[in-house]
PDB file of C-alpha atoms in Angstrom:
ATOM      1  CA  GLY A1238     107.606  95.839  96.095  1.00 56.00           C
ATOM      2  CA  GLN A1239     106.292  92.850  96.702  1.00 64.00           C
ATOM      3  CA  GLN A1240     103.427  91.588  94.907  1.00 82.00           C
ATOM      4  CA  LEU A1241     100.977  88.411  95.499  1.00 89.00           C
ATOM      5  CA  ASN A1242      99.614  87.427  92.043  1.00 94.00           C
ATOM      6  CA  GLN A1243      96.261  85.870  93.038  1.00 96.00           C
ATOM      7  CA  SER A1244      93.848  83.933  90.668  1.00 96.00           C
ATOM      8  CA  PRO A1245      91.549  83.557  89.409  1.00 97.00           C
ATOM      9  CA  GLN A1246      89.993  87.165  89.211  1.00 95.00           C
ATOM     10  CA  SER A1247      86.690  86.405  88.514  1.00 96.00           C
ATOM     11  CA  MET A1248      84.868  82.609  88.978  1.00 96.00           C
ATOM     12  CA  PHE A1249      81.340  82.023  87.830  1.00 96.00           C
ATOM     13  CA  ILE A1250      79.998  78.614  89.155  1.00 95.00           C
ATOM     14  CA  GLN A1251      76.620  76.836  89.619  1.00 96.00           C
ATOM     15  CA  GLU A1252      75.579  76.592  93.425  1.00 96.00           C
ATOM     16  CA  GLY A1253      76.706  73.562  94.917  1.00 96.00           C
ATOM     17  CA  GLU A1254      80.257  73.270  92.995  1.00 97.00           C
ATOM     18  CA  ASP A1255      83.387  73.561  94.602  1.00 97.00           C
ATOM     19  CA  VAL A1256      85.998  76.433  94.526  1.00 96.00           C
ATOM     20  CA  SER A1257      89.720  76.777  94.491  1.00 97.00           C
ATOM     21  CA  MET A1258      91.597  80.026  94.436  1.00 98.00           C
ATOM     22  CA  ASN A1259      95.376  80.553  95.202  1.00 97.00           C
ATOM     23  CA  CYS A1260      97.782  83.152  95.662  1.00 97.00           C
ATOM     24  CA  THR A1261     101.374  83.356  94.561  1.00 95.00           C
ATOM     25  CA  SER A1262     104.559  85.683  95.261  1.00 93.00           C
ATOM     26  CA  SER A1263     108.341  85.141  94.439  1.00 90.00           C
ATOM     27  CA  SER A1264     108.757  86.699  97.906  1.00 89.00           C
ATOM     28  CA  ILE A1265     108.817  84.417 101.137  1.00 90.00           C
ATOM     29  CA  PHE A1266     105.697  84.752 103.425  1.00 90.00           C
ATOM     30  CA  ASN A1267     105.678  83.883 107.336  1.00 88.00           C
ATOM     31  CA  THR A1268     101.972  84.296 107.505  1.00 91.00           C
ATOM     32  CA  TRP A1269      99.202  83.951 105.070  1.00 93.00           C
ATOM     33  CA  LEU A1270      95.670  85.569 105.989  1.00 94.00           C
ATOM     34  CA  TRP A1271      92.420  84.758 103.634  1.00 96.00           C
ATOM     35  CA  TYR A1272      89.602  87.870 103.934  1.00 96.00           C
ATOM     36  CA  LYS A1273      86.487  87.685 102.081  1.00 97.00           C
ATOM     37  CA  GLN A1274      85.189  91.265 101.234  1.00 95.00           C
ATOM     38  CA  ASP A1275      81.704  92.420 100.384  1.00 93.00           C
ATOM     39  CA  PRO A1276      80.441  95.663  98.532  1.00 87.00           C
ATOM     40  CA  GLY A1277      81.205  98.478 100.562  1.00 85.00           C
ATOM     41  CA  GLU A1278      82.418  96.259 103.650  1.00 89.00           C
ATOM     42  CA  GLY A1279      85.550  96.110 105.273  1.00 92.00           C
ATOM     43  CA  PRO A1280      87.430  92.840 104.674  1.00 93.00           C
ATOM     44  CA  VAL A1281      86.335  89.763 107.407  1.00 94.00           C
ATOM     45  CA  LEU A1282      88.945  87.368 108.023  1.00 93.00           C
ATOM     46  CA  LEU A1283      88.259  83.858 107.307  1.00 96.00           C
ATOM     47  CA  ILE A1284      91.475  81.836 107.664  1.00 95.00           C
ATOM     48  CA  ALA A1285      94.797  82.511 109.353  1.00 94.00           C
ATOM     49  CA  LEU A1286      98.197  80.228 108.570  1.00 94.00           C
ATOM     50  CA  TYR A1287     101.259  80.451 110.561  1.00 91.00           C
ATOM     51  CA  LYS A1288     103.279  77.228 109.073  1.00 93.00           C
ATOM     52  CA  ALA A1289     104.581  76.597 105.960  1.00 94.00           C
ATOM     53  CA  GLY A1290     102.194  72.954 105.230  1.00 95.00           C
ATOM     54  CA  GLU A1291      99.561  73.925 107.755  1.00 95.00           C
ATOM     55  CA  LEU A1292      96.276  73.122 106.313  1.00 97.00           C
ATOM     56  CA  THR A1293      93.465  74.559 108.008  1.00 96.00           C
ATOM     57  CA  SER A1294      89.499  74.069 108.065  1.00 96.00           C
ATOM     58  CA  ASN A1295      86.625  77.062 108.847  1.00 94.00           C
ATOM     59  CA  GLY A1296      83.274  75.345 108.091  1.00 96.00           C
ATOM     60  CA  ARG A1297      83.017  74.381 104.583  1.00 97.00           C
ATOM     61  CA  LEU A1298      86.345  76.083 103.714  1.00 97.00           C
ATOM     62  CA  THR A1299      90.004  74.802 103.740  1.00 98.00           C
ATOM     63  CA  ALA A1300      93.085  76.929 103.183  1.00 98.00           C
ATOM     64  CA  GLN A1301      96.656  75.571 102.975  1.00 97.00           C
ATOM     65  CA  PHE A1302     100.272  77.880 103.467  1.00 96.00           C
ATOM     66  CA  GLY A1303     102.234  76.053 101.040  1.00 96.00           C
ATOM     67  CA  ILE A1304     105.858  74.501 101.937  1.00 95.00           C
ATOM     68  CA  THR A1305     107.804  76.534  99.934  1.00 94.00           C
ATOM     69  CA  ARG A1306     106.324  79.612 102.202  1.00 92.00           C
ATOM     70  CA  LYS A1307     105.295  81.669  98.672  1.00 93.00           C
ATOM     71  CA  ASP A1308     101.868  80.191  98.096  1.00 95.00           C
ATOM     72  CA  SER A1309      98.543  79.636  99.541  1.00 97.00           C
ATOM     73  CA  PHE A1310      95.330  78.276  98.136  1.00 97.00           C
ATOM     74  CA  LEU A1311      91.502  78.354  99.299  1.00 98.00           C
ATOM     75  CA  ASN A1312      88.803  75.904  98.659  1.00 98.00           C
ATOM     76  CA  ILE A1313      85.329  76.405  99.192  1.00 98.00           C
ATOM     77  CA  SER A1314      83.398  73.070  99.299  1.00 97.00           C
ATOM     78  CA  ALA A1315      79.921  73.137  97.941  1.00 97.00           C
ATOM     79  CA  SER A1316      79.235  76.801  97.243  1.00 96.00           C
ATOM     80  CA  ILE A1317      76.113  78.699  98.961  1.00 95.00           C
ATOM     81  CA  PRO A1318      74.911  81.933  97.801  1.00 94.00           C
ATOM     82  CA  SER A1319      76.082  83.782 100.675  1.00 94.00           C
ATOM     83  CA  ASP A1320      79.471  82.599  99.212  1.00 96.00           C
ATOM     84  CA  VAL A1321      79.270  85.378  97.191  1.00 96.00           C
ATOM     85  CA  GLY A1322      81.923  88.346  97.316  1.00 96.00           C
ATOM     86  CA  ILE A1323      85.474  88.852  96.506  1.00 96.00           C
ATOM     87  CA  TYR A1324      88.121  86.879  98.643  1.00 97.00           C
ATOM     88  CA  PHE A1325      91.539  88.730  99.076  1.00 96.00           C
ATOM     89  CA  CYS A1326      94.637  86.929 100.115  1.00 96.00           C
ATOM     90  CA  ALA A1327      97.609  88.704 102.586  1.00 94.00           C
ATOM     91  CA  GLY A1328     100.565  87.449 103.367  1.00 92.00           C
ATOM     92  CA  LEU A1329     103.120  88.782 106.044  1.00 88.00           C
ATOM     93  CA  ILE A1330     107.128  89.384 104.997  1.00 79.00           C
ATOM     94  CA  GLN A1331     109.146  87.848 107.610  1.00 73.00           C
ATOM     95  CA  GLY A1332     110.161  91.336 109.597  1.00 75.00           C
ATOM     96  CA  ALA A1333     107.834  93.078 107.593  1.00 78.00           C
ATOM     97  CA  GLN A1334     105.062  95.162 109.486  1.00 78.00           C
ATOM     98  CA  LYS A1335     102.171  95.432 107.121  1.00 85.00           C
ATOM     99  CA  LEU A1336     100.063  92.943 104.841  1.00 88.00           C
ATOM    100  CA  VAL A1337     100.413  92.230 101.219  1.00 91.00           C
ATOM    101  CA  PHE A1338      97.563  91.850  99.521  1.00 93.00           C
ATOM    102  CA  GLY A1339      96.541  89.882  96.355  1.00 95.00           C
ATOM    103  CA  GLN A1340      94.045  91.409  93.582  1.00 94.00           C
ATOM    104  CA  GLY A1341      90.978  89.678  94.843  1.00 95.00           C
ATOM    105  CA  THR A1342      89.124  86.842  93.381  1.00 97.00           C
ATOM    106  CA  ARG A1343      85.632  87.670  92.489  1.00 96.00           C
ATOM    107  CA  LEU A1344      82.752  84.715  93.195  1.00 97.00           C
ATOM    108  CA  THR A1345      79.818  84.882  91.336  1.00 96.00           C
ATOM    109  CA  ILE A1346      77.033  81.899  92.186  1.00 93.00           C
ATOM    110  CA  ASN A1347      74.479  81.068  89.737  1.00 86.00           C
ATOM    111  CA  PRO A1348      71.595  79.551  91.912  1.00 78.00           C
TER     112      PRO A1348
ATOM    113  CA  GLU B1003      82.361  89.611 119.480  1.00 74.00           C
ATOM    114  CA  PRO B1004      84.846  92.628 119.743  1.00 78.00           C
ATOM    115  CA  GLU B1005      84.945  94.653 116.459  1.00 92.00           C
ATOM    116  CA  VAL B1006      86.897  97.327 114.932  1.00 95.00           C
ATOM    117  CA  THR B1007      84.903 100.436 114.476  1.00 96.00           C
ATOM    118  CA  GLN B1008      85.588 103.907 112.032  1.00 97.00           C
ATOM    119  CA  THR B1009      83.488 106.847 111.304  1.00 97.00           C
ATOM    120  CA  PRO B1010      82.281 108.709 109.386  1.00 97.00           C
ATOM    121  CA  SER B1011      81.098 106.111 107.466  1.00 96.00           C
ATOM    122  CA  HIS B1012      80.761 108.248 104.252  1.00 97.00           C
ATOM    123  CA  GLN B1013      83.126 111.598 104.139  1.00 97.00           C
ATOM    124  CA  VAL B1014      82.103 113.754 101.099  1.00 98.00           C
ATOM    125  CA  THR B1015      85.126 116.867 101.449  1.00 97.00           C
ATOM    126  CA  GLN B1016      85.873 119.502  98.804  1.00 97.00           C
ATOM    127  CA  MET B1017      89.541 119.328  97.322  1.00 97.00           C
ATOM    128  CA  GLY B1018      92.180 120.867  99.225  1.00 97.00           C
ATOM    129  CA  GLN B1019      90.089 120.675 102.771  1.00 98.00           C
ATOM    130  CA  GLU B1020      91.793 118.428 105.864  1.00 98.00           C
ATOM    131  CA  VAL B1021      89.781 115.524 106.635  1.00 98.00           C
ATOM    132  CA  ILE B1022      90.186 112.980 110.012  1.00 97.00           C
ATOM    133  CA  LEU B1023      88.844 109.903 110.020  1.00 98.00           C
ATOM    134  CA  ARG B1024      88.511 107.799 113.293  1.00 97.00           C
ATOM    135  CA  CYS B1025      88.843 104.533 114.385  1.00 97.00           C
ATOM    136  CA  VAL B1026      88.175 102.743 117.408  1.00 97.00           C
ATOM    137  CA  PRO B1027      90.373  99.228 117.778  1.00 95.00           C
ATOM    138  CA  ILE B1028      89.614  96.550 119.390  1.00 93.00           C
ATOM    139  CA  SER B1029      90.343  97.473 123.251  1.00 90.00           C
ATOM    140  CA  ASN B1030      93.006  94.744 123.898  1.00 89.00           C
ATOM    141  CA  HIS B1031      95.098  95.570 120.544  1.00 91.00           C
ATOM    142  CA  LEU B1032      98.036  96.606 120.667  1.00 90.00           C
ATOM    143  CA  TYR B1033      98.942  97.340 117.272  1.00 92.00           C
ATOM    144  CA  PHE B1034      97.250  99.477 114.251  1.00 94.00           C
ATOM    145  CA  TYR B1035      97.170 100.193 110.415  1.00 95.00           C
ATOM    146  CA  TRP B1036      95.600 102.394 107.849  1.00 97.00           C
ATOM    147  CA  TYR B1037      94.665 100.914 104.450  1.00 96.00           C
ATOM    148  CA  ARG B1038      92.612 101.861 101.268  1.00 96.00           C
ATOM    149  CA  GLN B1039      91.413 100.505  98.632  1.00 95.00           C
ATOM    150  CA  ILE B1040      90.308 102.677  95.963  1.00 95.00           C
ATOM    151  CA  LEU B1041      87.191 101.311  93.982  1.00 90.00           C
ATOM    152  CA  GLY B1042      87.413  98.021  92.158  1.00 86.00           C
ATOM    153  CA  GLN B1043      91.509  97.969  93.485  1.00 89.00           C
ATOM    154  CA  LYS B1044      92.815  95.435  95.958  1.00 90.00           C
ATOM    155  CA  VAL B1045      93.288  96.807  99.312  1.00 93.00           C
ATOM    156  CA  GLU B1046      96.937  98.918 100.135  1.00 94.00           C
ATOM    157  CA  PHE B1047      99.258  99.130 103.098  1.00 94.00           C
ATOM    158  CA  LEU B1048      99.436 102.861 104.235  1.00 96.00           C
ATOM    159  CA  VAL B1049     100.843 102.997 107.984  1.00 96.00           C
ATOM    160  CA  SER B1050     101.100 100.786 110.918  1.00 93.00           C
ATOM    161  CA  PHE B1051     101.850 102.345 114.627  1.00 93.00           C
ATOM    162  CA  TYR B1052     102.810 100.705 117.583  1.00 92.00           C
ATOM    163  CA  ASN B1053     103.445 102.304 120.603  1.00 90.00           C
ATOM    164  CA  ASN B1054     102.375 105.540 120.206  1.00 91.00           C
ATOM    165  CA  GLU B1055     104.783 106.081 117.050  1.00 93.00           C
ATOM    166  CA  ILE B1056     104.823 105.040 113.400  1.00 95.00           C
ATOM    167  CA  SER B1057     106.546 101.504 112.211  1.00 92.00           C
ATOM    168  CA  GLU B1058     106.028 101.613 109.005  1.00 91.00           C
ATOM    169  CA  LYS B1059     104.791 103.404 106.597  1.00 94.00           C
ATOM    170  CA  SER B1060     103.971 103.388 102.546  1.00 94.00           C
ATOM    171  CA  GLU B1061     105.153 105.523  99.782  1.00 93.00           C
ATOM    172  CA  ILE B1062     101.520 106.313  99.414  1.00 94.00           C
ATOM    173  CA  PHE B1063     101.424 107.423 103.004  1.00 96.00           C
ATOM    174  CA  ASP B1064     103.424 111.048 102.425  1.00 94.00           C
ATOM    175  CA  ASP B1065     103.801 114.653 104.109  1.00 95.00           C
ATOM    176  CA  GLN B1066      99.966 115.039 103.594  1.00 96.00           C
ATOM    177  CA  PHE B1067      98.660 112.041 105.472  1.00 97.00           C
ATOM    178  CA  SER B1068      99.409 112.000 109.430  1.00 97.00           C
ATOM    179  CA  VAL B1069      98.189 109.376 112.197  1.00 97.00           C
ATOM    180  CA  GLU B1070      97.522 109.851 115.932  1.00 95.00           C
ATOM    181  CA  ARG B1071      96.260 108.217 119.001  1.00 92.00           C
ATOM    182  CA  PRO B1072      94.895 111.001 120.613  1.00 87.00           C
ATOM    183  CA  ASP B1073      93.539 108.764 124.142  1.00 87.00           C
ATOM    184  CA  GLY B1074      93.261 105.325 124.868  1.00 79.00           C
ATOM    185  CA  SER B1075      90.872 104.416 122.596  1.00 87.00           C
ATOM    186  CA  ASN B1076      90.960 106.563 119.446  1.00 93.00           C
ATOM    187  CA  PHE B1077      93.236 106.259 116.150  1.00 96.00           C
ATOM    188  CA  THR B1078      93.249 108.406 114.048  1.00 97.00           C
ATOM    189  CA  LEU B1079      94.216 109.204 109.899  1.00 98.00           C
ATOM    190  CA  LYS B1080      94.367 112.757 108.909  1.00 98.00           C
ATOM    191  CA  ILE B1081      94.835 113.814 105.464  1.00 98.00           C
ATOM    192  CA  ARG B1082      95.617 117.555 105.830  1.00 96.00           C
ATOM    193  CA  SER B1083      94.986 118.897 102.169  1.00 95.00           C
ATOM    194  CA  THR B1084      92.569 116.411 100.032  1.00 97.00           C
ATOM    195  CA  LYS B1085      93.638 115.542  96.118  1.00 96.00           C
ATOM    196  CA  LEU B1086      91.217 113.531  93.908  1.00 97.00           C
ATOM    197  CA  GLU B1087      93.190 110.626  93.786  1.00 96.00           C
ATOM    198  CA  ASP B1088      92.806 110.319  97.782  1.00 97.00           C
ATOM    199  CA  SER B1089      89.069 109.151  97.032  1.00 97.00           C
ATOM    200  CA  ALA B1090      88.753 105.261  98.434  1.00 97.00           C
ATOM    201  CA  MET B1091      87.711 103.643 101.040  1.00 97.00           C
ATOM    202  CA  TYR B1092      90.072 103.802 103.814  1.00 98.00           C
ATOM    203  CA  PHE B1093      89.907 101.031 106.101  1.00 97.00           C
ATOM    204  CA  CYS B1094      91.668 101.104 109.960  1.00 97.00           C
ATOM    205  CA  ALA B1095      92.677  97.803 111.187  1.00 95.00           C
ATOM    206  CA  SER B1096      94.105  96.278 114.610  1.00 93.00           C
ATOM    207  CA  THR B1097      96.912  93.163 115.583  1.00 90.00           C
ATOM    208  CA  GLU B1098      96.307  91.882 119.366  1.00 87.00           C
ATOM    209  CA  GLU B1099      99.738  90.425 119.872  1.00 79.00           C
ATOM    210  CA  GLY B1100     102.378  91.702 116.658  1.00 74.00           C
ATOM    211  CA  PHE B1101     102.374  92.567 113.470  1.00 68.00           C
ATOM    212  CA  SER B1102     102.357  88.984 112.290  1.00 65.00           C
ATOM    213  CA  THR B1103      98.958  87.906 113.853  1.00 75.00           C
ATOM    214  CA  GLU B1104      95.583  88.262 112.797  1.00 84.00           C
ATOM    215  CA  ALA B1105      94.534  91.323 111.428  1.00 88.00           C
ATOM    216  CA  PHE B1106      90.740  92.718 111.896  1.00 92.00           C
ATOM    217  CA  PHE B1107      89.358  94.816 110.048  1.00 94.00           C
ATOM    218  CA  GLY B1108      86.459  97.828 110.169  1.00 96.00           C
ATOM    219  CA  GLN B1109      83.659  98.458 107.727  1.00 95.00           C
ATOM    220  CA  GLY B1110      85.654 101.125 106.318  1.00 96.00           C
ATOM    221  CA  THR B1111      85.261 104.894 105.180  1.00 97.00           C
ATOM    222  CA  ARG B1112      84.567 106.103 101.872  1.00 97.00           C
ATOM    223  CA  LEU B1113      86.181 109.046 101.297  1.00 98.00           C
ATOM    224  CA  THR B1114      85.011 110.901  98.198  1.00 97.00           C
ATOM    225  CA  VAL B1115      87.085 114.492  97.346  1.00 98.00           C
ATOM    226  CA  VAL B1116      84.883 116.449  95.214  1.00 97.00           C
TER     227      VAL B1116
END
């Protein structure tokens, strides 16, 4: 099946630092979505990307749809305590009717 | 803000019993999904549903699973004979215009099979 490789698996940073995580695949995607999940909650959509090369921001979050359509990254600038959680990338392969999720990046922030 | 709602939030059931997980998708959305997440693992696709029929299903979605849209608002997942390995968070999601648009997820139902 299609696989998304998300890295890093976990990050331990100081409050105020910038964060970067990415997802790669051998498959071509026509949609990339980035979600945040808090413990015991459902994934909450952060950013949606639909075109190769697209760069989209949502407050302190910035995400890009890779030119090759096989990767995407998410950056968080000036991290704050409420950024703690698990971040998932999810992609939709052309012609498919399901999202494929990455393994998640667990973000921990030291105050 | 419109949201996907799921009930119950937590269900404990004995192995072999049937469970029905309920979802109310966002009202103007036409495409519906069930995903599951085993504790500590990634979210996995189960099934997509459009126009009152299954559009795609994963290998996880075997004959013990079924979905239904019994009325204009509810979307249900039935597990006919639960197994221990069915214990997971089950998420319902919906999209407005098609499978390639933004999917909004519910809060999930934690299913514990004992």
